[in-house]
Amino acid sequence: MNILSVIVQRLGLGILTVLIVSILVFVGTEILPGDVAYAILGQGATPELVANIQERLGLDEPAHLRYLAWLGELLRGDLGTSLTNGAVLNDVIGERIGNTVLLAVVTAAIAVPLSIVLGLVASTRPDSAIDRLISTSTLALISVPDFLIAVLLVSLFAVQLGWLPAIANLNRVDGFLEYARVLALPVAALSFTVMAHMARMTRSAVLNVLTSSPIEMAILKGVPKWRVILVHALPNAIAPIVNVIALNLAYLITGIVVIESMFNFPGVGRLMVEGVTTRDIPLVQAAAMIFCSTYVVLNLAADIISLIANPRVRHPK
Amino acid sequence: MTGNVIDVRNLSVDAIAKRGERTPIVQDISFSVAPGKVVALIGESGSGKTTISLACLGYARPGCAFRGGEILLDGSDVLQLDLVGRQQIRGVDISYVAQSAAASFNSALSINRQVTEIPQIRNLMSRDGATRKAAALYGELDLPSPETIGQRYPHQVSGGQLQRLMAAMAMMCSPKLLILDEPTTALDVTTQIEVLQAFKNLVRENQTSAIYVSHDLAVVAQIADEILVLKDGRMVEYGPTETIITVPRQGYTRQLIAAAHVMPTEVTQRASRGAGAPLLSVNGVLAGYGRQRDVPALRDVSLDVRAAETVGVIGESGSGKSTLGRVVSGLMTPWKGEILLRGQPLAASLKQRTRDELREIQIVFQMADVALNPRHVVAKILGRPLAFYFGADRHAIESRVGELLELVGLDPAFARRFPRELSGGQKQRVNLARALAADPQLIICDEITSALDTVVAEAILDLLVSLQDRLNVAYIFISHDISTIARIADRVAVMRDGEVVEAGPTAEVLRPPHHDYTDLLVRSVPDLKVGWLEAVMEHRRRTGQQAAGN
């Protein structure tokens, strides 16, 4: 099959997935307990007032019509308006998304190279002391939930030592160092879990390749060790490694929601959690769609990269 | 200085378990290779032949370690070199050709990139120079379009071509010693002798010495000057080829010679047991792969099997012989044609066949260890078909399992073992017992002896014959090895490109005059005679015969 048609097919499947995700997000938010009308009115809710507000917000229409209307607006790039304060969501989220992207990119930029190097080091010396050290420490880190890591980091570096701020307030920061100080703890908390996963999976992927026949052949024909790894093993390990990275970056996205809330970090994740507490359905839907689409796009990218890395696809018979 | 290219003296290699216990796998091996000579290491799997050949490169597989001895290459000990020193000699002084080139070439790199790598990184040749040298070697090895074949990727050329490309890779730096580890085992017979001839020319014309590792005595007889017979990591016999194959001194060597895959000098027709109406008829079957039905594997195949007879189906890879077995068993639905069991049409797909129809046709596969569930004990493996087909209770199953094991020549105590606690031959016996558990009329044997050592395969063939005598079961015996077919089959069907090109009683098909393709197959089976290869290549040149796989 032609490589382009395969890629087009994958893209089509990706779009289909996002569409299905949109249905799930909509249904999911439909069955969230609580009612925005009650949430707005609080104690003074009478049946008349509730009906009035529901009509004003369009909540009395059938669900499938509201879904189609929502999807149409989404496709035009309109995320809707907040139910609680009537703010335009494009502005609200636009204000926050830069912060979330900053957090994710900094984490990825630190975690991905570091964990791949750790994985490579461990895989080239299986069962050595360094391998066992990496294996044990990553296993320990995987076993601890990310919020607990965050709490431990805060209590050590912010409370006990007082070196770093416990709350990531980005409003009054200025200059690189200030940013670094504010971002340090959230980035560290996020990095630990994904790094542990990535390092372990890189190790097993590369180890798998290193014990294969082509690699033994390369050793037997006299290729130096570093060249065996870089020239002979790495091209075969690209596909599994890319998948590992994509999977963990996607995992990172879910971790962001937790970590942003923990550190009171002004990003889309915290915004979403606030939306849930105030029953602000459009806000929750918009944030969920952003996170889910990122997830799909990352996996799609991994899929396409590993396709391209496959010589059988690149050079058909 | 001895004048030899390599002297192996008292080599011993241990396997090291996780807890550090050492078990010897190779003990006290000594031999020498003189300039321009070929020494063969021959033995079954587990005899240590590959371990010894790798040791000559100063390499021990992970989990193994050298215990003692020396390997003198031009007078200096390879085992005393550090890693960098060993890397320096590999590929330049000694080079290696692996058993399966298809598995050993790196699929992510172009062929030329791999072939020209070593002379380039050692600064022995420029990139252009290495590419030119590679193209010259490709030509010497009779590869098609030698100027451009190197630009392709491994999956774009055939298995026989890959094996020759790997030989070219090994010859790039004109090594003193070439190590050939079962280099033709993975090839079809007709391709095997061409590759063998190519290796032989290469060794002779470049005055290279070689160590040739193989389990096949007949192949080794064509290329080796001396033979070293190995068993369980120890030397059994060592001497000139002619002496070893004509006057072997050791019992084990004689056993190997008896079990060698050579054409029987006289194909005797077994007394015809199959009589009367066919048990199974395959009529005009068309089958294949691909969503658009664009890859046919069987083109209008017809075949009859009578009760209690053995029909041999022979062909090279891609001939459709395994597809035939899959269609008969119902694992694959044919596009067209019908399959009759005692004159009654069988449903095309497995799901529509009745339990009794399923029971009567059983299949045994090539890879004995993959076909057995590693988490089930033998009793459970054999008990499942008993419960499925006969609804047998626990008590009945227990006694029947014992009977079945005895039937295939295993101790009933094996019922409590897991597959991993069995040898390859024992696993294949359990596979046969599982097929027999269904009390079938027909067993499809798909290359069931191909993955076994010759001596073990021999015993399985004897077992098949004795089972047939006792149980009157019919076999469809699928194999690429015409010498095995010649021994076991009452009738033979020769397949090529999805068609039956010749069929009939074994003696008629395999005795001259043959159909052209059968002739090629018969002539491609190596004979345990020095000089056979030259004679057959000469015959090919005269008649213009060509291997199928090229």
mmCIF file of C-alpha atoms in Angstrom, chain A residues 1 127 211-225 227 231-233 235-236 309 311-317, chain B residues 18 54 57 59 61 83 87 90-91 94 96 98 103-109 113-115 117-118 121-122 153 155-156 166 169:
data_model
loop_
_atom_site.group_PDB
_atom_site.id
_atom_site.type_symbol
_atom_site.label_atom_id
_atom_site.label_comp_id
_atom_site.label_asym_id
_atom_site.label_seq_id
_atom_site.Cartn_x
_atom_site.Cartn_y
_atom_site.Cartn_z
ATOM 1 C CA MET A 1 0.000 0.000 0.000
ATOM 2 C CA ASP A 127 21.714 -6.541 35.250
ATOM 3 C CA THR A 211 19.095 -9.236 21.721
ATOM 4 C CA SER A 212 17.870 -9.719 18.136
ATOM 5 C CA SER A 213 19.796 -11.534 15.391
ATOM 6 C CA PRO A 214 20.745 -8.444 13.328
ATOM 7 C CA ILE A 215 22.475 -6.976 16.371
ATOM 8 C CA GLU A 216 24.397 -10.166 17.113
ATOM 9 C CA MET A 217 25.410 -10.146 13.448
ATOM 10 C CA ALA A 218 26.641 -6.561 13.740
ATOM 11 C CA ILE A 219 28.711 -7.474 16.797
ATOM 12 C CA LEU A 220 30.135 -10.532 15.025
ATOM 13 C CA LYS A 221 31.143 -8.571 11.985
ATOM 14 C CA GLY A 222 33.179 -6.279 14.186
ATOM 15 C CA VAL A 223 31.096 -3.133 14.558
ATOM 16 C CA PRO A 224 32.163 -1.113 17.647
ATOM 17 C CA LYS A 225 29.656 -1.072 20.470
ATOM 18 C CA ARG A 227 27.976 2.107 16.513
ATOM 19 C CA VAL A 231 23.462 2.778 13.666
ATOM 20 C CA HIS A 232 22.060 -0.728 13.985
ATOM 21 C CA ALA A 233 19.790 -0.773 17.025
ATOM 22 C CA PRO A 235 16.564 2.685 13.707
ATOM 23 C CA ASN A 236 14.784 -0.469 14.809
ATOM 24 C CA ALA A 309 10.228 4.407 10.385
ATOM 25 C CA PRO A 311 11.454 0.193 6.033
ATOM 26 C CA ARG A 312 8.832 -2.167 4.634
ATOM 27 C CA VAL A 313 6.431 0.732 4.371
ATOM 28 C CA ARG A 314 9.024 3.194 3.078
ATOM 29 C CA HIS A 315 10.466 0.806 0.478
ATOM 30 C CA PRO A 316 7.689 -1.457 -0.750
ATOM 31 C CA LYS A 317 8.608 -4.525 -2.806
ATOM 32 C CA LYS B 18 21.531 -16.539 37.052
ATOM 33 C CA LEU B 54 31.415 -18.132 17.723
ATOM 34 C CA LEU B 57 35.479 -14.865 16.788
ATOM 35 C CA TYR B 59 32.458 -14.177 21.148
ATOM 36 C CA ARG B 61 26.636 -15.454 23.700
ATOM 37 C CA LEU B 83 36.965 -6.200 23.408
ATOM 38 C CA GLN B 87 36.455 -6.080 17.222
ATOM 39 C CA ARG B 90 36.177 -9.561 13.363
ATOM 40 C CA GLY B 91 35.069 -8.824 9.827
ATOM 41 C CA ILE B 94 37.694 -13.698 10.509
ATOM 42 C CA TYR B 96 30.879 -14.790 9.924
ATOM 43 C CA ALA B 98 24.852 -16.513 9.956
ATOM 44 C CA ALA B 103 16.817 -12.803 10.256
ATOM 45 C CA SER B 104 20.361 -11.463 10.494
ATOM 46 C CA PHE B 105 20.255 -8.627 8.010
ATOM 47 C CA ASN B 106 19.081 -5.394 9.593
ATOM 48 C CA SER B 107 15.758 -4.558 7.995
ATOM 49 C CA ALA B 108 16.190 -0.837 8.629
ATOM 50 C CA LEU B 109 19.389 -0.413 6.604
ATOM 51 C CA ARG B 113 25.111 0.049 3.814
ATOM 52 C CA GLN B 114 25.576 -3.176 5.765
ATOM 53 C CA VAL B 115 27.886 -4.923 3.309
ATOM 54 C CA GLU B 117 30.220 -0.926 6.593
ATOM 55 C CA ILE B 118 33.252 -2.740 7.957
ATOM 56 C CA ILE B 121 34.814 2.131 9.377
ATOM 57 C CA ARG B 122 38.228 0.424 9.448
ATOM 58 C CA TYR B 153 16.476 -3.365 1.444
ATOM 59 C CA HIS B 155 12.893 -7.545 2.503
ATOM 60 C CA GLN B 156 13.083 -6.739 -1.202
ATOM 61 C CA MET B 166 25.706 -12.139 3.454
ATOM 62 C CA MET B 169 29.509 -9.108 3.226
#
